[in-house]
Coordinates of C-alpha atoms in Angstrom, one line a residue:
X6 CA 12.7 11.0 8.4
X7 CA 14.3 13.8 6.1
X8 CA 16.8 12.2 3.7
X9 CA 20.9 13.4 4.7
X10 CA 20.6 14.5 1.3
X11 CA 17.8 17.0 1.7
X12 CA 19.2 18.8 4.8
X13 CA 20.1 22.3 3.7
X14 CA 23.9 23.3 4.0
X15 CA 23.6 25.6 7.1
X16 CA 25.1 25.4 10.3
X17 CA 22.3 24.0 11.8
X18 CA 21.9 21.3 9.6
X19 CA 25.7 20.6 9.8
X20 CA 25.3 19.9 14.1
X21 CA 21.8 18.0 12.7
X22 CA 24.6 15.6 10.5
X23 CA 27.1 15.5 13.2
X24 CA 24.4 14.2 15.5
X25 CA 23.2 11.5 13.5
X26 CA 26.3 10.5 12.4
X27 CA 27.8 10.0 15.6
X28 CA 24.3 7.8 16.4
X29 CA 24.8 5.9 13.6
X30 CA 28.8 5.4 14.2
X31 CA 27.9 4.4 18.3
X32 CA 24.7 1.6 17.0
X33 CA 27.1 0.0 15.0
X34 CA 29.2 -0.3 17.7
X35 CA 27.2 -1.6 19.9
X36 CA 25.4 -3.7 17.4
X37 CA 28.8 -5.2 16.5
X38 CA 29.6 -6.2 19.8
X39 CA 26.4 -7.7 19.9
X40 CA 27.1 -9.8 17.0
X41 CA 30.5 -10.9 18.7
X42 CA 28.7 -12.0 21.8
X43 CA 25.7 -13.9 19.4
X44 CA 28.4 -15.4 17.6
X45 CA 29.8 -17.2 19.9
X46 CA 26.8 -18.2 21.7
X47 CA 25.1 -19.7 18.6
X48 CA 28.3 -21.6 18.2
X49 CA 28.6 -23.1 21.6
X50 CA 24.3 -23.9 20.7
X51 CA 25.5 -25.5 17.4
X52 CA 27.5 -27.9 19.0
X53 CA 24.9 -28.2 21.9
X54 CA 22.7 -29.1 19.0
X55 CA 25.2 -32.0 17.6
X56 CA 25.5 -33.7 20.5
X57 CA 22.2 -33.6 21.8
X58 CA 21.3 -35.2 18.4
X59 CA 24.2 -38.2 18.4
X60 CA 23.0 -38.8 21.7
X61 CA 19.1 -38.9 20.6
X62 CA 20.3 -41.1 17.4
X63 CA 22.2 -43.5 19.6
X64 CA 19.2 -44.0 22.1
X65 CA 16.8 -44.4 19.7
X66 CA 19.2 -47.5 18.3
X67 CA 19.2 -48.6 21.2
X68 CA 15.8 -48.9 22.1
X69 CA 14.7 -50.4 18.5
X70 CA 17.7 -52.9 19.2
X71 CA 15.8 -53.9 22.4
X72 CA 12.5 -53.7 21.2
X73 CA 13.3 -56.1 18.3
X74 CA 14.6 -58.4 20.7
X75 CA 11.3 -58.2 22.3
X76 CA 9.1 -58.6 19.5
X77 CA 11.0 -61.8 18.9
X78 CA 10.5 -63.3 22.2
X79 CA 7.6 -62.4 22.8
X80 CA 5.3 -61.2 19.5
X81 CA 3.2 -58.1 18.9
X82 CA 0.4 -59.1 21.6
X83 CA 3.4 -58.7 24.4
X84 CA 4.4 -55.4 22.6
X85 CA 0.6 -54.2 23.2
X86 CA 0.5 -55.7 26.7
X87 CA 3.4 -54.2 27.6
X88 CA 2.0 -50.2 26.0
X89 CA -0.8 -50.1 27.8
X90 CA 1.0 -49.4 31.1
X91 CA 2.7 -46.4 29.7
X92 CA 1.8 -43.0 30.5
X93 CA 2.4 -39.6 28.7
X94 CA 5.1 -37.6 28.7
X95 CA 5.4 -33.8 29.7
X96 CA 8.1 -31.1 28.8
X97 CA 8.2 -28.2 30.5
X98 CA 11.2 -25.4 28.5
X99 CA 13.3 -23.4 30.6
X100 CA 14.8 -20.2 29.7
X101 CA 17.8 -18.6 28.9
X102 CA 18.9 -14.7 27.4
X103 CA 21.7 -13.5 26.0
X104 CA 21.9 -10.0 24.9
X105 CA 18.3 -9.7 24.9
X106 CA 17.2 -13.0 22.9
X107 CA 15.4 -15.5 24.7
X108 CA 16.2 -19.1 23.7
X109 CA 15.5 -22.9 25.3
X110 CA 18.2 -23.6 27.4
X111 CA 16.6 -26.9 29.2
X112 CA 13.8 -29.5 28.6
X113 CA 12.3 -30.9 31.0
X114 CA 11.4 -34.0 30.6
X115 CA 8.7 -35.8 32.9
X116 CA 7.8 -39.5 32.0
X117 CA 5.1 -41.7 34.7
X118 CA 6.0 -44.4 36.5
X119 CA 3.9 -47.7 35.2
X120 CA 0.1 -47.5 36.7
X121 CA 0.5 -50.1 39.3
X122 CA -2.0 -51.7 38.1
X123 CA -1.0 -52.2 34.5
X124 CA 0.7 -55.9 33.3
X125 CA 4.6 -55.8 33.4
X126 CA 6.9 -56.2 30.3
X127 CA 6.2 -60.0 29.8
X128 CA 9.9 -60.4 28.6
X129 CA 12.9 -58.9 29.7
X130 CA 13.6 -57.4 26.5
X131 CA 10.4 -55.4 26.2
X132 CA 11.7 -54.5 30.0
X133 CA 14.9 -52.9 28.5
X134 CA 13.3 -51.8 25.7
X135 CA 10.7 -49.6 27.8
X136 CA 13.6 -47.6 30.0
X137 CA 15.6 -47.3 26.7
X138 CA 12.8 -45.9 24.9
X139 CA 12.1 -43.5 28.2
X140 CA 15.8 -42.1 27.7
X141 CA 15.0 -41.7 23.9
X142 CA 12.2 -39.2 24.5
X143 CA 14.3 -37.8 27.0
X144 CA 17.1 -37.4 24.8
X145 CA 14.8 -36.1 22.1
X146 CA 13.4 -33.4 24.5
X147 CA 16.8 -32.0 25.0
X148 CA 17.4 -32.3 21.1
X149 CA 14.5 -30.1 20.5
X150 CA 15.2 -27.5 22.6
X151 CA 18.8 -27.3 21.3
X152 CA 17.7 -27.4 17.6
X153 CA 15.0 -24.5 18.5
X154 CA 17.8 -22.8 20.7
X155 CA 20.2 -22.9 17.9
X156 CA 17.6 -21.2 15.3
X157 CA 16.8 -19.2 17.1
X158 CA 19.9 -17.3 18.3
X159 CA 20.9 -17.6 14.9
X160 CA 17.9 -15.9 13.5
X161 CA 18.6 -13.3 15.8
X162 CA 22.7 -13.2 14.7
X163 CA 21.4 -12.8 11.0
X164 CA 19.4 -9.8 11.8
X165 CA 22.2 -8.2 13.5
X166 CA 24.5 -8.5 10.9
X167 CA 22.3 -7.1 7.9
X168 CA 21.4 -4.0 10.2
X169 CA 25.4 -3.6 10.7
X170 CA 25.6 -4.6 7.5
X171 CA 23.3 -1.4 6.6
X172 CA 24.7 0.9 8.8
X173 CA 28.6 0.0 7.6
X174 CA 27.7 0.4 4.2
X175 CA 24.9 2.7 3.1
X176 CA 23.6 4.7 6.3
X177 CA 26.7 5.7 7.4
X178 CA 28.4 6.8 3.9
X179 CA 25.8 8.4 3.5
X180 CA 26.1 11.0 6.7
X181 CA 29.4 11.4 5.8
X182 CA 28.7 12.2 1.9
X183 CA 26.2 14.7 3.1
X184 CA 28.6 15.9 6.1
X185 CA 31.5 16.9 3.6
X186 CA 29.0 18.4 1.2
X187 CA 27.5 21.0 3.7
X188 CA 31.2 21.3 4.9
X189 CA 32.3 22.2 1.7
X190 CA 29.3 24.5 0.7
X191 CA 30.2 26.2 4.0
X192 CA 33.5 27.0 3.4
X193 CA 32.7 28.0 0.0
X194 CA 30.6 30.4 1.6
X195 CA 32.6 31.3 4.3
X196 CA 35.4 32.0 1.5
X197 CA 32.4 34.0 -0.6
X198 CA 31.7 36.5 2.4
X199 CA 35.3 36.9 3.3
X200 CA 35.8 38.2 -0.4
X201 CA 32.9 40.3 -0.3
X202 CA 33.8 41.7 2.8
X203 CA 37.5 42.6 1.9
X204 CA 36.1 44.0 -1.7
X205 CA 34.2 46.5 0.3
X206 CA 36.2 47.4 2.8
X207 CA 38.5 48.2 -0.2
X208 CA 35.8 50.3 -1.7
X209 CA 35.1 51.9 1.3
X210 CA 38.9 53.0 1.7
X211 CA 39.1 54.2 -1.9
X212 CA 36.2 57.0 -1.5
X213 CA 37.6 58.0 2.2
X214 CA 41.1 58.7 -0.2
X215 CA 39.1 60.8 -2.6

């Protein structure tokens, strides 16, 4: 891309100014409304993000709490027993888009029932302990995708505002420096030929008076 400050002063490269300024003035707008939406997005994602993590931190006491309680009844070989009949999670991430950033907006969070044929819990603790640990991964599911959610958006928000940013400062004054100057040597020009002109119409009425 030829540099604004290359563009000869002509009339053509005045219109080729007036263009790309008035591209440059319209993307920042648009870009700035862009940041307004983000901003508030990645907000209301940032305190998604909070509570989705008090809530994981809270389960997660709660389930150690139980588990403890548990261990103490029933010893490690109870804490085994009771493991084996647990099966694997699986997340699955749905989707959400705001002003064209894609972002987590729900986990998904899938956890087996107990293979019929595996032992139960041999205490009631460990009992408690297994459904609070199952709304601990749950809870930490949801964390995750609010955390990545939140980074995400805010990634995006970042970029936005240094290309703004760019535009505001340096793109734009720049188009207008280079603007004014053809403007000016246009004028001066303009002001050059108008001189010219007059000085020889003048010489042209002093020989017809001869």
């Amino acid at each position: 891309m030829t540099s604004a400050a290359r563009i000869p002063p002509s009339r053509a490269g005045r219109l080729r100014l007036r263009r790309s300024l008035a591209v440059a003035l319209r993307g920042a707008d648009v870009l700035e409304q862009k940041l307004r939406i983000l901003r508030m997005r990645h907000q209301l994602l940032l305190e998604a993000e909070r509570a989705c993590a008090d809530r994981w931190h809270e389960q997660v006491k709660v389930a150690e709490a139980w588990l403890l309680s548990g261990l103490l009844l029933g010893g490690e070989q109870a804490l085994a027993a009771a493991v084996a009949g647990v099966g694997t999670a699986e997340i699955a991430l749905d989707e959400a888009t705001t002003m064209g950033v894609r972002y987590p907006s729900e986990a998904l969070c899938v956890i087996p029932d107990r293979a019929p044929t595996s032992a139960a819990p041999r205490n009631t603790a460990l009992v408690h302990a297994e459904a609070a640990y199952r709304e601990a991964v749950r809870a930490a599911a949801e964390y995750a995708a609010a955390r990545a959610a939140a980074r995400i958006v805010g990634t995006e928000l970042l970029r936005v505002r240094q290309r703004v940013r760019a535009l505001r400062r340096h793109s734009i004054p720049r188009l207008e420096q280079a603007l004014a100057r053809i403007d000016l040597a246009l004028e001066q020009g303009e002001h050059e030929d108008a001189v010219r002109r007059r000085w020889a119409a003048r010489r042209v009425g002093e020989r017809g008076t001869l």
